[in-house]
C-alpha cells in the first residue's frame, strides 16, 4: 500500500481496518503484520477481527452457498474438458 511505502504506517493501518470491517480477508492478514510490528493496538486489532467476522457472516446465505457449489462444479467440468 502506498501509505506504507511513504512510512505513514498509522494511516496505512486505518485503511486496512476499514477494509477488514467490510470483510476483506487480505486486510486481516495485513493487520496481523501491523499488530506484530506494533503499528496496531491489541484493541483495534480485536475490534477489526470482530467486525470482519460480522461482515463475513452477513454475506452468508443458502442461495450464495448453492451458487458457489454450482460454480465449482462448472469449473471442474471445464477443467476435465480441457484435459481430455
PDB file of C-alpha atoms in Angstrom:
ATOM      1  CA  UNK A   1       0.000   0.000   0.000  1.00  0.00           C
ATOM      2  CA  UNK A   2       1.248   3.459  -0.866  1.00  0.00           C
ATOM      3  CA  UNK A   3       0.834   4.784   2.665  1.00  0.00           C
ATOM      4  CA  UNK A   4       3.161   2.084   3.974  1.00  0.00           C
ATOM      5  CA  UNK A   5       5.774   2.897   1.345  1.00  0.00           C
ATOM      6  CA  UNK A   6       5.629   6.522   2.476  1.00  0.00           C
ATOM      7  CA  UNK A   7       6.157   5.322   6.066  1.00  0.00           C
ATOM      8  CA  UNK A   8       2.732   6.502   7.202  1.00  0.00           C
ATOM      9  CA  UNK A   9       2.014   3.232   8.946  1.00  0.00           C
ATOM     10  CA  UNK A  10      -0.757   4.574  11.158  1.00  0.00           C
ATOM     11  CA  UNK A  11      -2.681   5.764   8.107  1.00  0.00           C
ATOM     12  CA  UNK A  12      -1.992   2.514   6.281  1.00  0.00           C
ATOM     13  CA  UNK A  13      -3.322   0.550   9.260  1.00  0.00           C
ATOM     14  CA  UNK A  14      -6.506   2.652   9.234  1.00  0.00           C
ATOM     15  CA  UNK A  15      -7.082   1.720   5.590  1.00  0.00           C
ATOM     16  CA  UNK A  16      -6.599  -1.953   6.429  1.00  0.00           C
ATOM     17  CA  UNK A  17      -9.038  -1.652   9.357  1.00  0.00           C
ATOM     18  CA  UNK A  18     -11.697  -0.105   7.105  1.00  0.00           C
ATOM     19  CA  UNK A  19     -11.261  -2.855   4.511  1.00  0.00           C
ATOM     20  CA  UNK A  20     -11.287  -5.581   7.174  1.00  0.00           C
ATOM     21  CA  UNK A  21     -14.510  -4.157   8.604  1.00  0.00           C
ATOM     22  CA  UNK A  22     -16.032  -4.694   5.161  1.00  0.00           C
ATOM     23  CA  UNK A  23     -14.946  -8.346   5.085  1.00  0.00           C
ATOM     24  CA  UNK A  24     -11.720  -8.160   3.053  1.00  0.00           C
ATOM     25  CA  UNK A  25      -9.619 -11.193   4.029  1.00  0.00           C
ATOM     26  CA  UNK A  26      -6.249  -9.887   2.838  1.00  0.00           C
ATOM     27  CA  UNK A  27      -6.654  -6.845   5.070  1.00  0.00           C
ATOM     28  CA  UNK A  28      -6.887  -9.080   8.111  1.00  0.00           C
ATOM     29  CA  UNK A  29      -3.567 -10.649   7.127  1.00  0.00           C
ATOM     30  CA  UNK A  30      -2.042  -7.185   6.703  1.00  0.00           C
ATOM     31  CA  UNK A  31      -3.389  -6.142  10.101  1.00  0.00           C
ATOM     32  CA  UNK A  32      -1.755  -9.197  11.672  1.00  0.00           C
ATOM     33  CA  UNK A  33       1.559  -7.916  10.371  1.00  0.00           C
ATOM     34  CA  UNK A  34       0.800  -4.390  11.597  1.00  0.00           C
ATOM     35  CA  UNK A  35      -0.066  -5.786  15.034  1.00  0.00           C
ATOM     36  CA  UNK A  36       3.105  -7.875  15.082  1.00  0.00           C
ATOM     37  CA  UNK A  37       5.208  -4.755  14.484  1.00  0.00           C
ATOM     38  CA  UNK A  38       3.249  -2.632  16.946  1.00  0.00           C
ATOM     39  CA  UNK A  39       1.500  -0.402  14.400  1.00  0.00           C
ATOM     40  CA  UNK A  40      -1.975  -1.500  15.594  1.00  0.00           C
ATOM     41  CA  UNK A  41      -3.103  -1.860  19.191  1.00  0.00           C
ATOM     42  CA  UNK A  42      -4.485  -5.109  20.545  1.00  0.00           C
ATOM     43  CA  UNK A  43      -7.898  -3.468  20.991  1.00  0.00           C
ATOM     44  CA  UNK A  44      -8.008  -2.136  17.415  1.00  0.00           C
ATOM     45  CA  UNK A  45      -6.934  -5.498  16.025  1.00  0.00           C
ATOM     46  CA  UNK A  46      -9.555  -7.344  18.085  1.00  0.00           C
ATOM     47  CA  UNK A  47     -12.274  -4.888  17.019  1.00  0.00           C
ATOM     48  CA  UNK A  48     -11.269  -5.325  13.361  1.00  0.00           C
ATOM     49  CA  UNK A  49     -11.437  -9.115  13.728  1.00  0.00           C
ATOM     50  CA  UNK A  50     -14.926  -8.922  15.231  1.00  0.00           C
ATOM     51  CA  UNK A  51     -16.147  -6.523  12.529  1.00  0.00           C
ATOM     52  CA  UNK A  52     -14.608  -8.666   9.797  1.00  0.00           C
ATOM     53  CA  UNK A  53     -16.357 -11.771  11.095  1.00  0.00           C
ATOM     54  CA  UNK A  54     -19.658  -9.900  11.299  1.00  0.00           C
ATOM     55  CA  UNK A  55     -19.272  -8.728   7.685  1.00  0.00           C
ATOM     56  CA  UNK A  56     -18.448 -12.242   6.501  1.00  0.00           C
ATOM     57  CA  UNK A  57     -21.407 -13.682   8.407  1.00  0.00           C
ATOM     58  CA  UNK A  58     -23.721 -11.040   6.941  1.00  0.00           C
ATOM     59  CA  UNK A  59     -22.883 -12.158   3.398  1.00  0.00           C
ATOM     60  CA  UNK A  60     -23.658 -15.823   4.030  1.00  0.00           C
ATOM     61  CA  UNK A  61     -26.906 -17.205   2.674  1.00  0.00           C
ATOM     62  CA  UNK A  62     -28.223 -20.533   1.361  1.00  0.00           C
ATOM     63  CA  UNK A  63     -28.547 -19.031  -2.129  1.00  0.00           C
ATOM     64  CA  UNK A  64     -24.922 -17.857  -2.136  1.00  0.00           C
ATOM     65  CA  UNK A  65     -23.730 -21.285  -0.935  1.00  0.00           C
ATOM     66  CA  UNK A  66     -25.724 -23.039  -3.677  1.00  0.00           C
ATOM     67  CA  UNK A  67     -24.369 -20.671  -6.327  1.00  0.00           C
ATOM     68  CA  UNK A  68     -20.803 -21.311  -5.144  1.00  0.00           C
ATOM     69  CA  UNK A  69     -21.344 -25.062  -5.412  1.00  0.00           C
ATOM     70  CA  UNK A  70     -22.744 -24.761  -8.939  1.00  0.00           C
ATOM     71  CA  UNK A  71     -19.835 -22.526  -9.988  1.00  0.00           C
ATOM     72  CA  UNK A  72     -17.299 -25.012  -8.562  1.00  0.00           C
ATOM     73  CA  UNK A  73     -18.999 -27.865 -10.441  1.00  0.00           C
ATOM     74  CA  UNK A  74     -18.859 -25.892 -13.694  1.00  0.00           C
ATOM     75  CA  UNK A  75     -15.172 -25.168 -13.172  1.00  0.00           C
ATOM     76  CA  UNK A  76     -14.428 -28.859 -12.531  1.00  0.00           C
ATOM     77  CA  UNK A  77     -16.261 -29.863 -15.704  1.00  0.00           C
ATOM     78  CA  UNK A  78     -14.418 -27.240 -17.747  1.00  0.00           C
ATOM     79  CA  UNK A  79     -11.082 -28.463 -16.373  1.00  0.00           C
ATOM     80  CA  UNK A  80     -11.970 -32.060 -17.333  1.00  0.00           C
ATOM     81  CA  UNK A  81     -12.880 -30.923 -20.872  1.00  0.00           C
ATOM     82  CA  UNK A  82      -9.584 -29.044 -21.237  1.00  0.00           C
ATOM     83  CA  UNK A  83      -7.573 -32.050 -20.089  1.00  0.00           C
ATOM     84  CA  UNK A  84      -9.366 -34.524 -22.355  1.00  0.00           C
TER      85      UNK A  84
END
